[in-house]
């Protein structure tokens, strides 16, 4: 696989004039079909460390994790080895996500839910590798190194004219990076894809320097029932958005964030003249877990 380039285009959406605001989408989804845009940025620092030290990337995730498959693909593109610690028993048939990860050469180990919570390196891994040969990437790429990489998202283009920057939020590492990189006049909005994730605010603040800790806002109203949950209205929106605008979204992250932005526009949340930059953070591979025909795009 070729090296992954980090420059993506920005699509200014045509239809938002009625809302007295403009919305532009930063198409990080176009970086690579499986390395979701924001995951690639969050992994950058780990990749360069592993390349420098020739260590094996080891990380954690679930059976449909964008982070797992992104790590596998990114390692593969840098000719590095990777290990994925997967939550739960090995299923008789692997998910399309895990098959793709294996296709990129990732070695998978399955551990019980209880063991997974502790984020230990399983004994089985340590019978094959010395701890010093492993470069550990936290689940979801959460942490200061992920923030460093995510800062670069805003540096690909001149983004100074945007009044609002919006992204879907899982661990919040991406939002922390955007907040750290944005100017003081810009408003940062994160749309949480989990239900009542009350610890999120503190987890993001922990990643930011003092003067940035108050500079982002989290919205918790667009989770559609919780992480990876959905309702028909979400698919209706995603299909309609694709029909009108031609941009595919995923049901776990970007579908919820995009729905949120258009719902907020309708409610008059954004002042007239707002110039909104909405991140398309990728994740489209996750749609592969939906029943065929749910979405009108592939
Ligand atoms: C992981 C992911 C996110 C969330 O990123 P965090 O930095 O964990 O908040 C958003 N969108 C997509 C498509 C993702 O895969």
CSV table of C-alpha atoms and ligand atoms in Angstrom, one decimal:
chain,number,residue,atom,x,y,z
A,1,UNK,CA,0.0,0.0,0.0
A,2,UNK,CA,1.2,3.5,-0.7
A,3,UNK,CA,2.0,6.1,1.9
A,4,UNK,CA,-1.1,7.8,3.1
A,5,UNK,CA,-1.3,11.5,2.2
A,6,UNK,CA,-2.8,13.9,4.7
A,7,UNK,CA,-4.2,16.6,2.5
A,8,UNK,CA,-8.0,16.6,1.9
A,9,UNK,CA,-10.3,18.8,0.1
A,10,UNK,CA,-13.0,21.0,1.6
A,11,UNK,CA,-16.5,20.9,0.1
A,12,UNK,CA,-18.6,23.9,0.6
A,13,UNK,CA,-22.2,22.8,0.8
A,14,UNK,CA,-24.7,24.6,-1.5
A,15,UNK,CA,-27.9,24.3,0.4
A,16,UNK,CA,-27.3,26.1,3.6
A,17,UNK,CA,-28.0,29.6,2.4
A,18,UNK,CA,-31.6,29.3,3.8
A,19,UNK,CA,-30.0,29.1,7.2
A,20,UNK,CA,-27.9,32.3,6.8
A,21,UNK,CA,-24.9,30.2,7.5
A,22,UNK,CA,-22.4,28.3,5.3
A,23,UNK,CA,-21.3,24.8,6.0
A,24,UNK,CA,-18.1,23.3,4.6
A,25,UNK,CA,-17.1,19.7,5.0
A,26,UNK,CA,-13.4,18.8,5.5
A,27,UNK,CA,-13.3,15.5,3.7
A,28,UNK,CA,-10.9,13.5,5.9
A,29,UNK,CA,-12.9,10.4,4.7
A,30,UNK,CA,-11.1,10.7,1.3
A,31,UNK,CA,-7.7,10.0,2.8
A,32,UNK,CA,-8.1,6.3,2.6
A,33,UNK,CA,-11.0,3.8,2.4
A,34,UNK,CA,-10.3,2.3,5.8
A,35,UNK,CA,-7.9,4.6,7.6
A,36,UNK,CA,-10.6,7.0,8.8
A,37,UNK,CA,-9.3,10.5,8.5
A,38,UNK,CA,-9.1,11.4,12.1
A,39,UNK,CA,-7.6,8.0,13.1
A,40,UNK,CA,-4.8,8.5,10.7
A,41,UNK,CA,-3.9,11.9,12.3
A,42,UNK,CA,-4.2,10.4,15.9
A,43,UNK,CA,-1.9,7.6,14.9
A,44,UNK,CA,0.8,9.7,13.2
A,45,UNK,CA,3.0,10.2,16.3
A,46,UNK,CA,2.8,6.5,17.2
A,47,UNK,CA,3.7,5.5,13.7
A,48,UNK,CA,6.8,7.7,13.6
A,49,UNK,CA,7.8,6.4,17.0
A,50,UNK,CA,7.4,2.8,16.0
A,51,UNK,CA,9.2,3.4,12.7
A,52,UNK,CA,12.1,5.0,14.5
A,53,UNK,CA,12.4,2.2,17.1
A,54,UNK,CA,11.1,-0.7,14.8
A,55,UNK,CA,8.6,-1.6,17.5
A,56,UNK,CA,5.3,-3.5,16.9
A,57,UNK,CA,2.2,-1.4,17.2
A,58,UNK,CA,-0.2,-2.9,19.7
A,59,UNK,CA,-3.7,-1.6,20.3
A,60,UNK,CA,-7.2,-2.4,21.6
A,61,UNK,CA,-10.7,-2.3,20.1
A,62,UNK,CA,-14.0,-4.0,19.5
A,63,UNK,CA,-15.1,-6.2,16.5
A,64,UNK,CA,-16.2,-3.2,14.4
A,65,UNK,CA,-13.5,-0.7,15.6
A,66,UNK,CA,-12.4,1.9,13.1
A,67,UNK,CA,-9.3,2.4,15.2
A,68,UNK,CA,-8.3,-1.3,14.9
A,69,UNK,CA,-8.5,-1.4,11.2
A,70,UNK,CA,-6.9,2.1,10.8
A,71,UNK,CA,-4.0,0.9,13.0
A,72,UNK,CA,-3.6,-2.2,10.9
A,73,UNK,CA,-3.7,-0.3,7.6
A,74,UNK,CA,-1.4,2.5,8.8
A,75,UNK,CA,1.1,-0.1,10.2
A,76,UNK,CA,1.0,-1.9,6.9
A,77,UNK,CA,1.6,1.3,4.9
A,78,UNK,CA,4.7,1.9,7.0
A,79,UNK,CA,5.9,-1.8,6.8
A,80,UNK,CA,5.4,-2.2,10.5
A,81,UNK,CA,3.9,-5.1,12.4
A,82,UNK,CA,0.7,-4.7,14.4
A,83,UNK,CA,-1.2,-6.5,17.1
A,84,UNK,CA,-4.9,-6.0,17.9
A,85,UNK,CA,-6.3,-7.0,21.3
A,86,UNK,CA,-10.0,-7.5,20.7
A,87,UNK,CA,-12.7,-7.4,23.3
A,88,UNK,CA,-14.6,-10.7,23.7
A,89,UNK,CA,-14.3,-14.3,22.5
A,90,UNK,CA,-13.1,-15.1,19.0
A,91,UNK,CA,-16.3,-15.4,17.0
A,92,UNK,CA,-16.7,-18.3,14.6
A,93,UNK,CA,-16.9,-15.8,11.7
A,94,UNK,CA,-14.8,-12.7,12.0
A,95,UNK,CA,-16.5,-9.3,11.3
A,96,UNK,CA,-15.6,-7.5,8.1
A,97,UNK,CA,-13.6,-5.1,10.1
A,98,UNK,CA,-11.4,-7.8,11.7
A,99,UNK,CA,-11.0,-9.6,8.4
A,100,UNK,CA,-9.8,-6.3,6.9
A,101,UNK,CA,-7.4,-5.8,9.8
A,102,UNK,CA,-6.0,-9.4,9.4
A,103,UNK,CA,-5.7,-8.6,5.6
A,104,UNK,CA,-3.4,-5.7,6.6
A,105,UNK,CA,-1.3,-8.2,8.5
A,106,UNK,CA,-2.5,-7.4,12.0
A,107,UNK,CA,-2.3,-10.3,14.5
A,108,UNK,CA,-5.5,-10.6,16.5
A,109,UNK,CA,-5.8,-11.8,20.1
A,110,UNK,CA,-9.2,-12.1,21.7
A,111,UNK,CA,-9.6,-11.5,25.5
A,112,UNK,CA,-12.6,-11.6,27.8
A,113,UNK,CA,-14.5,-8.5,28.6
A,114,UNK,CA,-13.2,-8.4,32.1
A,115,UNK,CA,-9.6,-8.7,31.0
A,116,UNK,CA,-10.2,-6.2,28.3
A,117,UNK,CA,-11.3,-3.6,30.9
A,118,UNK,CA,-7.8,-3.7,32.5
A,119,UNK,CA,-6.0,-3.1,29.2
A,120,UNK,CA,-3.3,-5.6,30.1
A,121,UNK,CA,-1.1,-7.1,27.4
A,122,UNK,CA,-2.3,-10.7,27.3
A,123,UNK,CA,0.2,-13.4,28.5
A,124,UNK,CA,-0.1,-15.0,25.1
A,125,UNK,CA,1.3,-11.9,23.4
A,126,UNK,CA,4.2,-11.8,25.9
A,127,UNK,CA,5.2,-15.4,25.1
A,128,UNK,CA,6.0,-14.2,21.5
A,129,UNK,CA,7.2,-10.7,22.2
A,130,UNK,CA,9.3,-8.8,24.8
A,131,UNK,CA,7.4,-5.8,26.4
A,132,UNK,CA,10.1,-3.5,25.1
A,133,UNK,CA,9.4,-4.5,21.5
A,134,UNK,CA,5.8,-3.2,21.7
A,135,UNK,CA,4.6,0.3,21.0
A,136,UNK,CA,1.3,0.6,22.9
A,137,UNK,CA,-1.4,2.8,21.4
A,138,UNK,CA,-4.3,3.4,23.9
A,139,UNK,CA,-7.8,2.4,22.8
A,140,UNK,CA,-9.2,4.9,20.3
A,141,UNK,CA,-5.8,6.7,20.2
A,142,UNK,CA,-6.7,8.7,23.3
A,143,UNK,CA,-3.9,10.7,24.8
A,144,UNK,CA,-1.4,13.5,24.3
A,145,UNK,CA,0.2,11.9,21.3
A,146,UNK,CA,-3.1,11.6,19.6
A,147,UNK,CA,-3.8,15.3,20.3
A,148,UNK,CA,-0.5,16.3,18.7
A,149,UNK,CA,-1.4,14.4,15.6
A,150,UNK,CA,-5.0,15.8,15.6
A,151,UNK,CA,-3.7,19.4,15.7
A,152,UNK,CA,-2.5,18.9,12.2
A,153,UNK,CA,-6.0,18.4,10.9
A,154,UNK,CA,-6.5,22.2,10.9
A,155,UNK,CA,-3.1,23.0,9.4
A,156,UNK,CA,-3.7,21.5,6.0
A,157,UNK,CA,-5.7,24.5,4.8
A,158,UNK,CA,-6.2,28.1,6.0
A,159,UNK,CA,-9.1,27.5,8.4
A,160,UNK,CA,-8.9,30.9,10.1
A,161,UNK,CA,-12.1,32.2,8.4
A,162,UNK,CA,-14.4,29.5,10.0
A,163,UNK,CA,-16.3,30.7,13.0
A,164,UNK,CA,-17.3,27.2,14.2
A,165,UNK,CA,-15.6,23.9,13.9
A,166,UNK,CA,-17.6,20.8,14.6
A,167,UNK,CA,-16.7,17.1,14.9
A,168,UNK,CA,-18.1,13.8,16.2
A,169,UNK,CA,-16.7,12.8,19.5
A,170,UNK,CA,-15.7,9.4,20.8
A,171,UNK,CA,-12.7,9.7,23.1
A,172,UNK,CA,-12.5,13.4,22.5
A,173,UNK,CA,-8.9,13.3,21.4
A,174,UNK,CA,-9.7,14.8,18.0
A,175,UNK,CA,-11.7,17.6,19.6
A,176,UNK,CA,-8.8,18.3,22.0
A,177,UNK,CA,-6.4,18.6,19.0
A,178,UNK,CA,-8.8,20.9,17.1
A,179,UNK,CA,-9.3,23.0,20.3
A,180,UNK,CA,-5.5,23.2,20.8
A,181,UNK,CA,-4.9,24.3,17.2
A,182,UNK,CA,-7.8,26.7,16.7
A,183,UNK,CA,-7.7,30.4,17.3
A,184,UNK,CA,-9.4,32.0,20.3
A,185,UNK,CA,-12.3,33.4,18.3
A,186,UNK,CA,-13.3,30.1,16.9
A,187,UNK,CA,-16.0,28.0,18.6
A,188,UNK,CA,-15.3,24.3,18.9
A,189,UNK,CA,-18.3,22.0,19.1
A,190,UNK,CA,-18.1,18.2,19.7
A,191,UNK,CA,-21.1,16.0,19.2
A,192,UNK,CA,-20.9,13.0,21.5
A,193,UNK,CA,-21.9,9.7,20.0
A,194,UNK,CA,-22.4,8.1,23.4
A,195,UNK,CA,-25.3,8.4,25.7
A,196,UNK,CA,-24.7,10.5,28.9
A,197,UNK,CA,-20.9,10.2,28.7
A,198,UNK,CA,-20.4,12.4,31.7
A,199,UNK,CA,-16.7,11.7,32.1
A,200,UNK,CA,-16.0,13.0,28.6
A,201,UNK,CA,-15.6,16.7,29.5
A,202,UNK,CA,-13.0,15.9,32.1
A,203,UNK,CA,-11.2,13.5,29.8
A,204,UNK,CA,-10.9,16.2,27.1
A,205,UNK,CA,-9.9,18.9,29.6
A,206,UNK,CA,-7.1,16.7,30.9
A,207,UNK,CA,-5.6,16.7,27.4
A,208,UNK,CA,-5.6,20.5,27.1
A,209,UNK,CA,-3.4,23.3,28.5
A,210,UNK,CA,-5.0,25.6,31.1
A,211,UNK,CA,-5.9,28.4,28.7
A,212,UNK,CA,-7.7,26.0,26.4
A,213,UNK,CA,-9.7,24.0,28.9
A,214,UNK,CA,-12.9,26.1,28.5
A,215,UNK,CA,-12.6,26.5,24.8
A,216,UNK,CA,-14.8,23.6,23.6
A,217,UNK,CA,-18.4,22.7,24.0
A,218,UNK,CA,-19.9,19.2,24.1
A,219,UNK,CA,-23.4,18.4,22.9
A,220,UNK,CA,-25.1,15.2,24.1
A,221,UNK,CA,-28.4,15.3,22.3
A,222,UNK,CA,-27.5,13.4,19.1
A,223,UNK,CA,-26.5,9.9,20.2
A,224,UNK,CA,-29.6,8.2,18.8
A,225,UNK,CA,-29.7,5.8,21.8
A,226,UNK,CA,-26.0,5.3,22.4
A,227,UNK,CA,-22.8,4.2,20.9
A,228,UNK,CA,-23.4,2.4,17.6
A,229,UNK,CA,-27.1,2.5,18.2
A,230,UNK,CA,-29.5,4.0,15.7
A,231,UNK,CA,-33.0,5.0,14.9
A,232,UNK,CA,-34.8,5.1,11.5
A,233,UNK,CA,-34.5,9.0,11.5
A,234,UNK,CA,-30.7,8.6,11.4
A,235,UNK,CA,-30.7,6.5,8.3
A,236,UNK,CA,-33.4,8.8,6.7
A,237,UNK,CA,-31.1,11.7,7.3
A,238,UNK,CA,-28.0,9.9,6.0
A,239,UNK,CA,-29.8,8.8,2.8
A,240,UNK,CA,-31.3,12.2,2.2
A,241,UNK,CA,-28.0,13.9,2.8
A,242,UNK,CA,-26.3,11.6,0.3
A,243,UNK,CA,-29.1,12.2,-2.3
A,244,UNK,CA,-28.9,16.0,-2.0
A,245,UNK,CA,-25.2,16.5,-1.4
A,246,UNK,CA,-23.5,13.3,-2.5
A,247,UNK,CA,-21.4,12.8,0.6
A,248,UNK,CA,-21.7,9.4,2.4
A,249,UNK,CA,-21.6,9.3,6.2
A,250,UNK,CA,-21.3,6.5,8.7
A,251,UNK,CA,-23.9,5.6,11.3
A,252,UNK,CA,-21.6,5.5,14.3
A,253,UNK,CA,-20.0,9.0,14.1
A,254,UNK,CA,-20.4,11.3,11.1
A,255,UNK,CA,-24.1,10.6,10.5
A,256,UNK,CA,-24.9,11.7,14.0
A,257,UNK,CA,-22.6,14.7,13.9
A,258,UNK,CA,-24.0,15.9,10.5
A,259,UNK,CA,-27.6,15.3,11.7
A,260,UNK,CA,-26.7,17.4,14.7
A,261,UNK,CA,-25.4,20.3,12.7
A,262,UNK,CA,-28.4,20.5,10.5
A,263,UNK,CA,-30.7,20.2,13.4
A,264,UNK,CA,-28.9,23.0,15.2
A,265,UNK,CA,-29.1,25.1,12.1
A,266,UNK,CA,-32.9,24.6,12.0
A,267,UNK,CA,-33.2,25.5,15.6
A,268,UNK,CA,-31.3,28.8,15.0
A,269,UNK,CA,-28.3,27.7,17.2
A,270,UNK,CA,-25.7,29.3,14.9
A,271,UNK,CA,-25.8,33.1,14.6
A,272,UNK,CA,-26.5,34.6,11.1
A,273,UNK,CA,-23.3,34.7,9.1
A,274,UNK,CA,-21.7,31.7,10.8
A,275,UNK,CA,-19.1,30.0,8.7
A,276,UNK,CA,-19.1,26.4,9.9
A,277,UNK,CA,-16.4,23.8,9.2
A,278,UNK,CA,-17.7,20.3,9.7
A,279,UNK,CA,-15.2,17.5,9.9
A,280,UNK,CA,-16.0,14.3,7.9
A,281,UNK,CA,-13.8,12.0,10.1
A,282,UNK,CA,-14.3,9.0,7.9
A,283,UNK,CA,-15.4,5.7,9.5
A,284,UNK,CA,-17.4,4.5,6.4
A,285,UNK,CA,-16.2,1.0,6.8
A,286,UNK,CA,-18.4,0.7,9.9
A,287,UNK,CA,-21.5,0.8,7.7
A,288,UNK,CA,-20.6,-2.7,6.6
A,289,UNK,CA,-22.2,-4.1,9.8
A,290,UNK,CA,-25.6,-2.8,8.8
A,291,UNK,CA,-28.2,-5.0,7.0
A,292,UNK,CA,-27.9,-4.6,3.2
A,293,UNK,CA,-30.2,-1.9,1.8
A,294,UNK,CA,-30.3,0.2,5.0
A,295,UNK,CA,-28.3,2.8,3.2
A,296,UNK,CA,-28.6,3.8,-0.4
A,297,UNK,CA,-24.8,4.2,-0.8
A,298,UNK,CA,-22.3,1.4,-0.5
B,1,LIG,C1,-13.0,7.4,16.2
B,1,LIG,C2,-13.8,8.3,15.4
B,1,LIG,C3,-14.3,9.5,15.9
B,1,LIG,C4,-14.0,10.0,17.3
B,1,LIG,O1,-12.7,10.4,17.5
B,1,LIG,P1,-12.2,10.7,19.0
B,1,LIG,O2,-10.9,11.4,18.8
B,1,LIG,O3,-12.1,9.4,19.7
B,1,LIG,O4,-13.2,11.6,19.6
B,1,LIG,C5,-15.0,10.3,15.0
B,1,LIG,N1,-15.4,9.9,13.8
B,1,LIG,C6,-15.0,8.7,13.3
B,1,LIG,C7,-15.4,8.4,11.9
B,1,LIG,C8,-14.2,7.9,14.1
B,1,LIG,O5,-13.8,6.7,13.6
